[in-house]
Every structure is written in C-alpha cells, then in structure tokens.
Short mmCIF file of C-alpha atoms and ligand atoms in Angstrom, two decimals:
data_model
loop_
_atom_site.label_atom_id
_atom_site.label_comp_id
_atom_site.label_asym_id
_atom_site.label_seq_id
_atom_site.Cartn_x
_atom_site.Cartn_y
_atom_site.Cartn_z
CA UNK A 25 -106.75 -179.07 32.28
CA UNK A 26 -105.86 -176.23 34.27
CA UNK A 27 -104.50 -175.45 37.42
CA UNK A 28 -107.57 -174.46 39.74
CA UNK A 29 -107.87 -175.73 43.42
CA UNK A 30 -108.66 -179.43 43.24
CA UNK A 31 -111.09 -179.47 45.99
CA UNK A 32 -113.09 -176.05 45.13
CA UNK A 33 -116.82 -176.46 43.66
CA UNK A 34 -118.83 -174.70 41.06
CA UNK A 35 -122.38 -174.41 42.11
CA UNK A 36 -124.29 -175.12 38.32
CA UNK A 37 -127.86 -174.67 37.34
CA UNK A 38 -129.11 -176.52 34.48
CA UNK A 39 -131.99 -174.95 32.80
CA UNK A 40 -133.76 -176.83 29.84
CA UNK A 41 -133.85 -180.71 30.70
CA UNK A 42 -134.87 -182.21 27.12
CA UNK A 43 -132.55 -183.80 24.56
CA UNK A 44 -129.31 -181.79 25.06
CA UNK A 45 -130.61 -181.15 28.95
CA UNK A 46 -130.01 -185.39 29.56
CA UNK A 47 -126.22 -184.72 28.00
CA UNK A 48 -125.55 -182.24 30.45
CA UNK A 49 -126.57 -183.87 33.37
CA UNK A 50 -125.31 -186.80 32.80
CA UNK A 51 -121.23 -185.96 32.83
CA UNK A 52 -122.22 -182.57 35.30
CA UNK A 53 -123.52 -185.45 37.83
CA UNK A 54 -119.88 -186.90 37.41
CA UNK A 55 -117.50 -184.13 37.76
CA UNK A 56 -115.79 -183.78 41.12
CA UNK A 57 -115.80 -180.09 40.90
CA UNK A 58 -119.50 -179.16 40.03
CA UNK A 59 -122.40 -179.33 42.11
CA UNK A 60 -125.35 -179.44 40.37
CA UNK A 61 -127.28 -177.17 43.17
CA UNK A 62 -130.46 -176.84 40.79
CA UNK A 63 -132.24 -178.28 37.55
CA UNK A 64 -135.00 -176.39 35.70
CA UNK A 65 -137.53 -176.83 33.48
CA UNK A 66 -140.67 -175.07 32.80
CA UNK A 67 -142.51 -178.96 32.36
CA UNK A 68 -142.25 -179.55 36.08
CA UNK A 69 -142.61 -183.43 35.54
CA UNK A 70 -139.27 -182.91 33.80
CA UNK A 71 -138.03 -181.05 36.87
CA UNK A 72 -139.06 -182.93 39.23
CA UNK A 73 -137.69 -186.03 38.16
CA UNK A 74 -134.70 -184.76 37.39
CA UNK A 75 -133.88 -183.39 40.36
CA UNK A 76 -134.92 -186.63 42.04
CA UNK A 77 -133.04 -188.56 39.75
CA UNK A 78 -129.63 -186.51 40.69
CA UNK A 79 -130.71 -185.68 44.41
CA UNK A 80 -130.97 -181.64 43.41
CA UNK A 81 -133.67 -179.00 43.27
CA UNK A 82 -136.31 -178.41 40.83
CA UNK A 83 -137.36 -174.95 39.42
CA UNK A 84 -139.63 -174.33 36.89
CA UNK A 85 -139.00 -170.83 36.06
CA UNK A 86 -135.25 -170.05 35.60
CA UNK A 87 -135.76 -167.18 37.39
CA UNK A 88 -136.14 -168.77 40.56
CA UNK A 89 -133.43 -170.80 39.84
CA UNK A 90 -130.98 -167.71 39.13
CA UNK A 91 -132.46 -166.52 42.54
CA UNK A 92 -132.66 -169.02 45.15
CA UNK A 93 -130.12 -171.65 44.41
CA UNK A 94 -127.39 -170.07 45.17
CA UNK A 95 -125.61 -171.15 41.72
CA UNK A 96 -122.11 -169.80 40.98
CA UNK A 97 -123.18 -170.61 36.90
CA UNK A 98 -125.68 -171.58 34.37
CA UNK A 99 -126.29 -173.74 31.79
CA UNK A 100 -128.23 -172.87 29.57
CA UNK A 101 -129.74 -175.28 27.37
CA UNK A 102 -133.32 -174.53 26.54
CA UNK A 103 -134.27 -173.47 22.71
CA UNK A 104 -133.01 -170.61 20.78
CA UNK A 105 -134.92 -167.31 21.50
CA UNK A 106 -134.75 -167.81 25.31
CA UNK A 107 -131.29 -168.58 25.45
CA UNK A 108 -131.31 -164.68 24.98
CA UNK A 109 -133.46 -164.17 27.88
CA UNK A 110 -132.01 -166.67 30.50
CA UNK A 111 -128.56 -165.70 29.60
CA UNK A 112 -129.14 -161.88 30.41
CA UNK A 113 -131.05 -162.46 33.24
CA UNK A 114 -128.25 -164.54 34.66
CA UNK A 115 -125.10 -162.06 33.64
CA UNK A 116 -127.56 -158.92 35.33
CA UNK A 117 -127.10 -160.99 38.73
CA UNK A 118 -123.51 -161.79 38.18
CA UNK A 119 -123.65 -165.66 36.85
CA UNK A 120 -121.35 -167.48 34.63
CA UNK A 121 -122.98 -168.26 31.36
CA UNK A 122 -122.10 -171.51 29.41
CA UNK A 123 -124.68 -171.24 26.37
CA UNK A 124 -125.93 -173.61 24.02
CA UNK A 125 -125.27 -173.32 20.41
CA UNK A 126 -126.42 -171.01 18.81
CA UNK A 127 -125.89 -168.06 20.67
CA UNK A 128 -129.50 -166.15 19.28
CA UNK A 129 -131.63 -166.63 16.53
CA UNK A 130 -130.08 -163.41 14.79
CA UNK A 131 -127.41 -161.18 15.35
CA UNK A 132 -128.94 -158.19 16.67
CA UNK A 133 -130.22 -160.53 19.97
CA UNK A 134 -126.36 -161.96 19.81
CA UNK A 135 -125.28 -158.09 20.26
CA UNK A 136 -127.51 -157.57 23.42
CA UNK A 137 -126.43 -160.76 25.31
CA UNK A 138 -122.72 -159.51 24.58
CA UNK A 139 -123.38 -156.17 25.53
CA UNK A 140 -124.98 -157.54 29.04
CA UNK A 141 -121.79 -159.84 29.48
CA UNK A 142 -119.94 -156.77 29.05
CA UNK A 143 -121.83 -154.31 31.08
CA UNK A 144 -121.67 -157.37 34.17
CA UNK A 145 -118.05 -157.67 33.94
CA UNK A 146 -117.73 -154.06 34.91
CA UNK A 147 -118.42 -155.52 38.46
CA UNK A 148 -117.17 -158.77 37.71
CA UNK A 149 -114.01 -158.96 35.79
CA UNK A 150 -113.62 -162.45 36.06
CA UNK A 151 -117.29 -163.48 34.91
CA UNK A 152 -116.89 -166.44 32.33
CA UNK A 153 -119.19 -166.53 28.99
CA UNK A 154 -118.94 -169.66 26.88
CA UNK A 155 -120.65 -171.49 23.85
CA UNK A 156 -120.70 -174.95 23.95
CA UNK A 157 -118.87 -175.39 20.24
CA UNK A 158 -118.06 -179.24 21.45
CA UNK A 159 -116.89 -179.90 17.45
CA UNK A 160 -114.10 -177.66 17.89
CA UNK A 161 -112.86 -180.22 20.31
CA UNK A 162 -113.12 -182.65 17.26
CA UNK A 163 -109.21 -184.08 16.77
CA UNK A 164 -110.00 -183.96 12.79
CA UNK A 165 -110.91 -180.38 12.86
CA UNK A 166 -108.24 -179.39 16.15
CA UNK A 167 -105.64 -180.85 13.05
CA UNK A 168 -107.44 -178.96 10.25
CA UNK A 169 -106.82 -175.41 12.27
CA UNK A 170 -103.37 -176.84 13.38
CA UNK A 171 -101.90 -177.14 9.39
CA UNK A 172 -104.27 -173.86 9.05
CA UNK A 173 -102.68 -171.43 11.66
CA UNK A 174 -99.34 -173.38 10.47
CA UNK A 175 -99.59 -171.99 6.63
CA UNK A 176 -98.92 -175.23 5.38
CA UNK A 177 -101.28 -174.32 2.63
CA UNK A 178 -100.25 -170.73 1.84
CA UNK A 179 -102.41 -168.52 0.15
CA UNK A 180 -106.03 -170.59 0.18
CA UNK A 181 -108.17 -170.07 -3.14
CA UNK A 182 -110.81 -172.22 -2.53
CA UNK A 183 -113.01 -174.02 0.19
CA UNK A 184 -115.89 -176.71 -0.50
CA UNK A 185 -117.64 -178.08 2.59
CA UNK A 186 -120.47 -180.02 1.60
CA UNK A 187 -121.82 -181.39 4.98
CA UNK A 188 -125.45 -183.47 4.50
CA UNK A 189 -124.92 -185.82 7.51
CA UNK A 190 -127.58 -184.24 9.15
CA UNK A 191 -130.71 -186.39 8.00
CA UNK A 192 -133.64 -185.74 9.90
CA UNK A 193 -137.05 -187.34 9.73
CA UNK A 194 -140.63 -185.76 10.21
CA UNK A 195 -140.39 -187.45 13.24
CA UNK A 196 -137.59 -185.93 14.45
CA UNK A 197 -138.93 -182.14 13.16
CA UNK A 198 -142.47 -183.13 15.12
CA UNK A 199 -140.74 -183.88 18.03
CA UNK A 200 -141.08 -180.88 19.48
CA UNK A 201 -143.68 -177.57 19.04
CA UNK A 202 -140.91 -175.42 18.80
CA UNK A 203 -138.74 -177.04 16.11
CA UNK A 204 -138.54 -175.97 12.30
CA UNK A 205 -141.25 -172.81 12.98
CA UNK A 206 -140.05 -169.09 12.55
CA UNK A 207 -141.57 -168.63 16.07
CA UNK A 208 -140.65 -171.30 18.03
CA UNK A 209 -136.77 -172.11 16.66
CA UNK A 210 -136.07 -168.71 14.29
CA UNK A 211 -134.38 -170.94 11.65
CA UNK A 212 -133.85 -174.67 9.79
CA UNK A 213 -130.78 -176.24 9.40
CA UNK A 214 -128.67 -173.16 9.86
CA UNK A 215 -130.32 -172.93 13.16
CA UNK A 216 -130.27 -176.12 14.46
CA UNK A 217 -127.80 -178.55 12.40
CA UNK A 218 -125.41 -175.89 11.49
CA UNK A 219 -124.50 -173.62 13.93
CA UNK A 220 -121.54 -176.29 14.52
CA UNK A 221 -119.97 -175.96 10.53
CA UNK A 222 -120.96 -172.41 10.28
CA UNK A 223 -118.67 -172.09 13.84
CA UNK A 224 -116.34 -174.23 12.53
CA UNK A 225 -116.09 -172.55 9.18
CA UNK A 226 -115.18 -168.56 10.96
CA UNK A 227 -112.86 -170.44 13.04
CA UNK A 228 -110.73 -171.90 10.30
CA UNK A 229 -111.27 -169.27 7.32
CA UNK A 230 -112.63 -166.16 9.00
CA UNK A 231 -116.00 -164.46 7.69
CA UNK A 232 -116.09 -163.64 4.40
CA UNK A 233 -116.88 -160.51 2.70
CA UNK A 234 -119.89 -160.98 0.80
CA UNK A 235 -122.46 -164.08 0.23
CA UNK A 236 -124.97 -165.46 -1.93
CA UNK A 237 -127.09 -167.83 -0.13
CA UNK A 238 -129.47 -170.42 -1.55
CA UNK A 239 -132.06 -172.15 0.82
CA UNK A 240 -135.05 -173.86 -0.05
CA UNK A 241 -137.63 -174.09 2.69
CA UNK A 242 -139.75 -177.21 3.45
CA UNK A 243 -137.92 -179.13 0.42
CA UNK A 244 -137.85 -182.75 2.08
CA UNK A 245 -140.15 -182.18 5.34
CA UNK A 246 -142.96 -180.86 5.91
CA UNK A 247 -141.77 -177.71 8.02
CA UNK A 248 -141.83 -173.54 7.16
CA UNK A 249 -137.78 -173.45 7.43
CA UNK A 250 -135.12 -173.95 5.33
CA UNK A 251 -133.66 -177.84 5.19
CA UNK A 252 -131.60 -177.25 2.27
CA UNK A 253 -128.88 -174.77 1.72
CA UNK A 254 -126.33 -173.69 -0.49
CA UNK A 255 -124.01 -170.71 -0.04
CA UNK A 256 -121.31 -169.39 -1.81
CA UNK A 257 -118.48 -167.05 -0.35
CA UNK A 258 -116.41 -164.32 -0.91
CA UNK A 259 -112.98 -163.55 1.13
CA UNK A 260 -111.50 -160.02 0.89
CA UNK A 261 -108.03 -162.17 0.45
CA UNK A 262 -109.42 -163.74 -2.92
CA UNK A 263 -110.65 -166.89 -1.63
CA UNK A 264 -113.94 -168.46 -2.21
CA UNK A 265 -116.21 -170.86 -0.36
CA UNK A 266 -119.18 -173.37 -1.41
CA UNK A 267 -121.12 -174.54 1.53
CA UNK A 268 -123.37 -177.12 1.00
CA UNK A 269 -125.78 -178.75 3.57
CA UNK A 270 -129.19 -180.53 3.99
CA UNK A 271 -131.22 -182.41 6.28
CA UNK A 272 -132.74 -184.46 3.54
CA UNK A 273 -130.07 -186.49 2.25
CA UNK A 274 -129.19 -189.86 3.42
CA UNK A 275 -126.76 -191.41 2.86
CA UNK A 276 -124.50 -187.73 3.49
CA UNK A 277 -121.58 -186.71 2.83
CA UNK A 278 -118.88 -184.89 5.15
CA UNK A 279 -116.21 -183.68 2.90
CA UNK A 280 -113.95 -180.59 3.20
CA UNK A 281 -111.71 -179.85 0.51
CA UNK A 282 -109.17 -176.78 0.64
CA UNK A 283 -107.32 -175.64 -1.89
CA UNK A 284 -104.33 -173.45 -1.83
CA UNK A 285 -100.53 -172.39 -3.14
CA UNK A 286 -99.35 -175.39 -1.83
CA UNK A 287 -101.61 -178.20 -2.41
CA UNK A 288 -104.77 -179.31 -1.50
CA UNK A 289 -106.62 -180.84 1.69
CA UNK A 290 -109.13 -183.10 1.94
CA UNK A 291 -110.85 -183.66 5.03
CA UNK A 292 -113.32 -186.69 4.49
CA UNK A 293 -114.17 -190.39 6.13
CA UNK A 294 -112.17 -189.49 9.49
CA UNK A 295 -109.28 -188.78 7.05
CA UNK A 296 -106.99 -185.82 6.25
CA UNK A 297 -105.54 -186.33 3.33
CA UNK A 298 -102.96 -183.63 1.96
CA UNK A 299 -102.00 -183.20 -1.34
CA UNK A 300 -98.71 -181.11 -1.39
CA UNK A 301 -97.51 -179.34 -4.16
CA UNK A 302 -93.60 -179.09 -4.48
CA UNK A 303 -93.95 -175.34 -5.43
CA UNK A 304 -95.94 -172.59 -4.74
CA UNK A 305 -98.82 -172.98 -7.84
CA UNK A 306 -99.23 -169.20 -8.14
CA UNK A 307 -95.52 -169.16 -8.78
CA UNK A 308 -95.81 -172.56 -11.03
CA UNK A 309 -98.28 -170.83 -13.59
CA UNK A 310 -96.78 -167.31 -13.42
CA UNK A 311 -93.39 -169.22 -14.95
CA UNK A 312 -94.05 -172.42 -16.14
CA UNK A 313 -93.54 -172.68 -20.24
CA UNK A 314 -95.99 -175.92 -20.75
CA UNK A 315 -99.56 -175.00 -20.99
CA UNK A 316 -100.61 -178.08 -19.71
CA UNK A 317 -98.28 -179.02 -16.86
CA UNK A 318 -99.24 -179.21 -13.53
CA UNK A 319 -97.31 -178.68 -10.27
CA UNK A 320 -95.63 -181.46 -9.01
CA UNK A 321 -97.55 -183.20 -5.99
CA UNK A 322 -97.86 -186.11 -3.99
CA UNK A 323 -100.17 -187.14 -0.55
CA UNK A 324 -99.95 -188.15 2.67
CA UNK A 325 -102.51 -189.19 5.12
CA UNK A 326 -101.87 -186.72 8.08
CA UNK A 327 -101.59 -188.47 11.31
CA UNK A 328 -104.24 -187.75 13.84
CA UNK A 329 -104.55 -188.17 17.07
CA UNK A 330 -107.75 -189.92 18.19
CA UNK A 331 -107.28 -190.22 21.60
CA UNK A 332 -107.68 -187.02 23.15
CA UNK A 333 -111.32 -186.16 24.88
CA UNK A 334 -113.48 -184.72 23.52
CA UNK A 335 -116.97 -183.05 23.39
CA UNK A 336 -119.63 -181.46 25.62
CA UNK A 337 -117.88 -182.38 28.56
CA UNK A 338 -114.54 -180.88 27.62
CA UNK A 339 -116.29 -177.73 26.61
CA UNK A 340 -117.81 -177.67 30.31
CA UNK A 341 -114.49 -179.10 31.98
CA UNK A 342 -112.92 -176.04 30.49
CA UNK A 343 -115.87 -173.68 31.64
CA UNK A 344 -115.55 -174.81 35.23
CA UNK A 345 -112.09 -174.57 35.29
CA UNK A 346 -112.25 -171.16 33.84
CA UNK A 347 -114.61 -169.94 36.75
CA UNK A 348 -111.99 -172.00 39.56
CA UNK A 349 -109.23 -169.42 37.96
CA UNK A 350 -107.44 -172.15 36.35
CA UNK A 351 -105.25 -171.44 33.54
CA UNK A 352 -107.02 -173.40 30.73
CA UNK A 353 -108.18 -171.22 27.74
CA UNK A 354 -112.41 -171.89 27.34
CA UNK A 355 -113.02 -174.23 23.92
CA UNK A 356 -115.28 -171.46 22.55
CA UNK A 357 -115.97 -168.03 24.05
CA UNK A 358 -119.56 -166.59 23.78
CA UNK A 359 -119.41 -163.29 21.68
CA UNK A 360 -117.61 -165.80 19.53
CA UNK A 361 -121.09 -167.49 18.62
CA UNK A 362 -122.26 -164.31 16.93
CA UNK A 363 -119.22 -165.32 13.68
CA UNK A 364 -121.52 -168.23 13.03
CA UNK A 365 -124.96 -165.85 13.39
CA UNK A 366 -123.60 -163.57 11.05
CA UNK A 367 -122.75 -166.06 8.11
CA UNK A 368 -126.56 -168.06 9.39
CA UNK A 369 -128.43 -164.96 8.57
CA UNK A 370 -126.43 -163.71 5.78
CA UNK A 371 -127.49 -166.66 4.14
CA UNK A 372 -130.49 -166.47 4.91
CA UNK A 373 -131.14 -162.86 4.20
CA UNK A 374 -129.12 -163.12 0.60
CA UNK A 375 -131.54 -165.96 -0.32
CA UNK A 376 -134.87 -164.00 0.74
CA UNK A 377 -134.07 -160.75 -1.06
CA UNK A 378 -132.34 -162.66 -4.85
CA UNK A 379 -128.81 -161.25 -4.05
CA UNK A 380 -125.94 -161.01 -3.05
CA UNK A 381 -124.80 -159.57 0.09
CA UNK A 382 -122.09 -157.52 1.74
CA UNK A 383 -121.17 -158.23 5.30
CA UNK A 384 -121.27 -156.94 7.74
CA UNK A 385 -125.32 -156.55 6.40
CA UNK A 386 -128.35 -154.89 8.26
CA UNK A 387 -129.25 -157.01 11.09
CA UNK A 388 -132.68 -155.13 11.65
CA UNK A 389 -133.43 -155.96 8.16
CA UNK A 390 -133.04 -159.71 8.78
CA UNK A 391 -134.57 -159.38 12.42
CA UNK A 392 -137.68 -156.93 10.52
CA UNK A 393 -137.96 -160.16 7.54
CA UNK A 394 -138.18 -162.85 10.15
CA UNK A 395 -141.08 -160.82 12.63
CA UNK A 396 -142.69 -160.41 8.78
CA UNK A 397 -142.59 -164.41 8.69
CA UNK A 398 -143.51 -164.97 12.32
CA UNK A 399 -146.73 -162.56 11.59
CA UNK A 400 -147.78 -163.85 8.23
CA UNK A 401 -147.48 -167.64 8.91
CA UNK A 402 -150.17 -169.85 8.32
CA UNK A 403 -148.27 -172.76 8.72
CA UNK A 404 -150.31 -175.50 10.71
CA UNK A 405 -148.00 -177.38 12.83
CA UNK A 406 -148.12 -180.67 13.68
CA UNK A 407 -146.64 -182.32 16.83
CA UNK A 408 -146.38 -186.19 17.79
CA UNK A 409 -144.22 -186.12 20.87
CA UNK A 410 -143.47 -189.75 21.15
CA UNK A 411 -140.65 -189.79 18.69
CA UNK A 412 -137.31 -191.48 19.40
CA UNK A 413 -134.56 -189.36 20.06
CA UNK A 414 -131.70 -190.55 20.77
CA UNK A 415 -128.87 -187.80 21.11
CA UNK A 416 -125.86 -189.52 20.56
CA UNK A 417 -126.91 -190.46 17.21
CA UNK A 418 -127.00 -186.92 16.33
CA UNK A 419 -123.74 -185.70 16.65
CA UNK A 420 -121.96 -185.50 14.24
CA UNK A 421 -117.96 -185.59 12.97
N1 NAD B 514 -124.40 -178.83 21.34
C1 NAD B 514 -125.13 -179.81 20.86
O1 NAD B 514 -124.61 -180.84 20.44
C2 NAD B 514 -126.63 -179.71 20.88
C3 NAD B 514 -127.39 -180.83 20.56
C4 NAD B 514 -128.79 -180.71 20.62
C5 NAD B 514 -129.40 -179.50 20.96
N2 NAD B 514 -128.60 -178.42 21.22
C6 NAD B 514 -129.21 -177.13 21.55
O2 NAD B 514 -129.78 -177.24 22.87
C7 NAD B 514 -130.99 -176.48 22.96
C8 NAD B 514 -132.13 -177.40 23.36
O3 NAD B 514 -132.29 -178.40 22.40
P1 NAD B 514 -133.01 -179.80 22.75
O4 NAD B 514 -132.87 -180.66 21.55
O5 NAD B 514 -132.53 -180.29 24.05
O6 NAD B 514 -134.52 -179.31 22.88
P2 NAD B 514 -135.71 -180.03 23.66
O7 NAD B 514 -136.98 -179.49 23.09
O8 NAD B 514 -135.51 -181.50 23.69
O9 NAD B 514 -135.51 -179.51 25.16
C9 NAD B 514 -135.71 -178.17 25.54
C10 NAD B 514 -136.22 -178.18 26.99
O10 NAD B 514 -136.29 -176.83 27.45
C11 NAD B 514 -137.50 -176.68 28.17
N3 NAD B 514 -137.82 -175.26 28.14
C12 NAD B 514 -138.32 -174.53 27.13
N4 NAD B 514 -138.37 -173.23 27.47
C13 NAD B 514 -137.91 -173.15 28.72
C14 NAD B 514 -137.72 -172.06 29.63
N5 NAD B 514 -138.00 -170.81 29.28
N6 NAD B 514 -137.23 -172.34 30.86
C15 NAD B 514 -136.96 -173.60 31.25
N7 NAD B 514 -137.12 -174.67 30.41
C16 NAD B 514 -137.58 -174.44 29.18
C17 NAD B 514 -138.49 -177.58 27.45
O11 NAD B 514 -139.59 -177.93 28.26
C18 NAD B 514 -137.62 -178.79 27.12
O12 NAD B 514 -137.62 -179.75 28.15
C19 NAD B 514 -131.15 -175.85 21.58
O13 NAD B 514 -130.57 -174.59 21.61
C20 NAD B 514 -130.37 -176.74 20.66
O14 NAD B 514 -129.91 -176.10 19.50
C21 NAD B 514 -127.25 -178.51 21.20
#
C-alpha cells in the first residue's frame, strides 16, 4: 500500500446491492479508511436492509445518492448499460469512479464515459477512475506478465487460452431479468464471464490487429446471447491467438499456453510451467542441418508466490488509496476497460457479419447491429428469482 494519511476517510457510495453489491460491502464495511456514507439500490427492500445491516443510508435512485450523501466516490456495481449512466453522472459532479467490469456494453458508450472522466478532470486533476480487474491481482497471472514484460520468451508466435471454467446453469442465467438478453446485459459470455480473460489477454499480449470470431448463441441454455465462443487473432508482430471459452462445459479447462523463440509456457492447474529452449528457435531452424531436430529444451515449474492478497478488495484498497494521494499505482485504470470492449465486440461483430475483421473496426456498426437485435427480439424470457447464487463460487483463477 501507499503512503496516504492513516487516519483520513473516503466517503463511498455503493450503488447496485445484488451479487457483486454483497462483495463490496462486505470488505468496504471493514476498511479503516472508507466510510460507507450511502448504499443504493433501485429495489428499496435491498436498500433498506442494507443500510440497516451496515448502519448507512439508503437511496434508491443513484442520483440522490450522488447528491445528498456527501460521498467523496462511487461504486458502481449495478448491470452493464447503466454503469454508463451512473458513472457519468457521478464524474459531471466531481466523484471518483471505481467501475465494475465491464466498462460498457460496446465501445462507443466506453468512449463517452472516458471522455466525461476527461472533461471532469479539467476541474479535478486528481479525480480517480478505476475498473475493478480483481484477476489482474491473480499471483499466476501477476507472474505470467512478470516473465512477459521480462522477454523471457522473446519473440511470441503463438497464444492458446482456452478458458471453459465458467459453467453456468439455467438457473443461474434466470436469475435475474436482465441477464443473457441484448436489452437487459448487451452480451453472453463476453459480457459477463469474460470481460476478466479478454482484460487479461490486452494486458499481457496487447490487441491484435485483426479477428475472426466464432460465437454460437443459445448453444447450451436457453438464452438469445452467445455462451460459446471461439476467436482467433492476428498481431501486427506475427503472432497469433486462439481464444476459446464457454459457459456450457463442465468439467473446464483453464489452460494458457505461449509459445515463443525461447520456449514455451504453460499456464494450467495453478501451475506455470516453462519450457525453455537453449537457443533462440527462429535462429535453430534458420541454421540447423537436420530436418528433424528440435531445439534443445528442458522445464521448470516457475515458483509462485501465493501469498500475496488479492482480489476485489485490493482493487478497492488501491482505489482509496489513490483518492488519499497515496503513492500506490490503481490495479486497473478505467479507459483501460475499453482494450477488453474492443476485442468483446470485435468478436462479436466478426461472427455476425462471416468475416474477418480489422481493428480498430466501426463501433456504430456494432452499436447499429445490437439496437437491430434489441428491436427485432422475440425472445420470451423467463425468470425464477430464487436461484442460489453464491459469489464466491464464481470466481474464477
Ligand atoms: N468483478 C467481479 O468479479 C464481478 C462478479 C459478478 C458481477 N460483476 C459485475 O457486477 C455488476 C452487477 O452484477 P450482479 O451479479 O451483482 O447483478 P445483480 O443482478 O445480482 O445485482 C444488480 C443490482 O443492481 C440493482 N440495480 C439495477 N439497476 C440499478 C440502478 N439503475 N440503480 C441502482 N440499482 C440498480 C438491482 O436491483 C440489483 O440489486 C455487473 O456489471 C457484473 O458484470 C462483477
């Protein structure tokens, strides 16, 4: 942690008490330098016993709660097309912003909220914007960018991330009116599940250069989003990426794999395994006389250390220690989110239109396709609210 005053407060807001909402709270209502000085919801039985619950105020529009509270910043953790709407209105009165992921639906709603963080830090330099991208706190994937940033690979060719831990049942998807409808959530699995890998994925390889995207929609639930995907990507460096993901498989996989000059590794089973080649390979095959002959190689298991803290909290430690003028960097900074929009929708607009795309793409054709599906849908959904959610279970490593 930083070095802010250790007896200063942050005055939060909490706006959208469901799943993620319960997270929040909980370590918020724990933290020595936060006080939680209002909760919102627009179900005021949620408010209201929240704010009971933690001895705050309820508000059941977030307007009122950006208002009267007297918050210093918000979090905002409602579902995906308001996070647009709460996050502007906060930034136009001056209020620290830690989002949810993802940061919009699409990018061109990304743009705005970045454009209104910008326009409010003309009067407020200091104003702090962050995503909460808790998985980059993940010591597996901290390690991954570590040997990354360090070159220990050299030139990458190839990455494979097939990621199907994210099961979900019809319960789960009828949970909620919102979920798995164009309207409601904008998106499937790269809306929901995703936006963590597809974050992760910018952060350690960049954004590549063109895609082909593959989703089916409805596959394994009955739902008018996509719940399987496969992508493939191109890198203006040469390198290539296969992303693979699904709610509809279970048991899932979690494996990484990245090659490169220098080996190979494999990120898998909360291991990192790294196959290192004792020469570069381009060099290897430019020189080598033996057809067949590969470079020499051998692994190692790359230590890790487990120990360090991680998730939402961290990502909200580092938020309120940001806004206290401490000196530690935020986990994930908001305009970042739109990286993982850009590769969600690419995707996604690849697959509807049968080709391959270049990027950056037009985002007011993939914002005009989706208002054609919210129009046209005919899907009937259905909703059983008394499913078990239980949020731990869901994240994922
Ligand atoms: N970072 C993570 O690990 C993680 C995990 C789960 C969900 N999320 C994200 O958190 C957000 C919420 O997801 P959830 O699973 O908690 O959803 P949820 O449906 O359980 O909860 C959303 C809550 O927001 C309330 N709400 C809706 N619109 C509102 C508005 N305009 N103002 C105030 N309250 C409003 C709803 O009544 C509900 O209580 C989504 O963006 C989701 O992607 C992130």
């Amino acid at each position: 942690m930083g070095t802010s005053n250790g007896n200063a407060k942050v005055k939060v807001g909490l706006v959208g008490l469901g799943n993620i909402g319960k997270t929040h709270m909980s370590y918020l209502s724990q933290m020595d330098n936060v006080e939680v000085v209002g909760v919102c919801d627009v179900v005021r039985e949620s408010a209201d016993a929240f704010a009971e619950r933690y001895g705050t105020t309820p508000y059941y529009e977030h307007i009122d709660l950006l208002e009267h509270s007297g918050l210093d910043a918000v979090i905002v953790a409602v579902p995906h097309y308001s996070h647009v709407t709460v996050a502007m209105d906060a930034f136009a009165r001056g209020i620290h912003v830690l989002c949810e992921k993802p940061l919009a639906v699409h990018v061109n709603d990304a743009k705005k909220m970045i454009a209104a963080c910008e326009e409010a830090k003309r009067n407020k330099p200091d104003l702090q914007f962050g995503i909460m991208f808790q998985e980059r706190t993940y010591p597996f994937y901290r390690k991954l960018k570590d040997l990354l940033d360090h070159g220990d690979l050299g030139r990458l060719t190839r990455v494979t991330w097939i990621n199907t831990t994210w099961f979900r049942t019809q319960a789960y998807y009828d949970s909620g009116s919102w979920r798995a409808t164009w309207a409601g959530e904008g998106g499937g699995i790269l809306t929901n599940q995703c936006p963590h890998n597809l974050d992760m994925y910018q952060w350690l390889f960049g954004l590549p250069a063109r895609i082909s995207g593959f989703a089916h929609i409805g596959k394994y639930h009955n739902i008018e989003v996509e719940d399987e995907v496969t992508a493939y990507f191109e890198h203006d460096n040469g390198m290539i990426g296969h992303f693979i993901v699904t709610t509809g498989e279970s048991p899932g996989t979690n494996r990484l794999e990245i090659a490169g000059e220098y080996g190979k590794v494999v990120y898998e089973d909360s291991k990192i395994v790294f196959y290192r080649n004792r020469e570069s390979m381009f060099k290897f095959s430019a020189e080598s006389k033996q057809g067949f002959a590969h470079v020499e190689n051998w692994y190692t298991e790359i230590p890790v250390d487990v120990k360090t803290p991680t998730g939402h909290h961290v990502v909200a430690e580092r938020f309120i220690d940001a806004i206290l003028g401490g000196s530690s960097e935020l986990i994930a900074h908001g305009p970042e989110g739109l990286n993982g929009l850009i590769l969600a929708n690419g995707i996604m607009l690849s697959s509807f239109k049968k080709q391959m795309i270049d990027v950056p793409f037009d985002a007011d054709e993939y914002e005009g396709i989706l208002q054609e599906l919210i129009k046209n849908s005919k899907f009937v959904k259905q909703t059983a609210e008394n499913a078990v959610l239980n949020m731990s279970d869901s994240f994922n490593v």
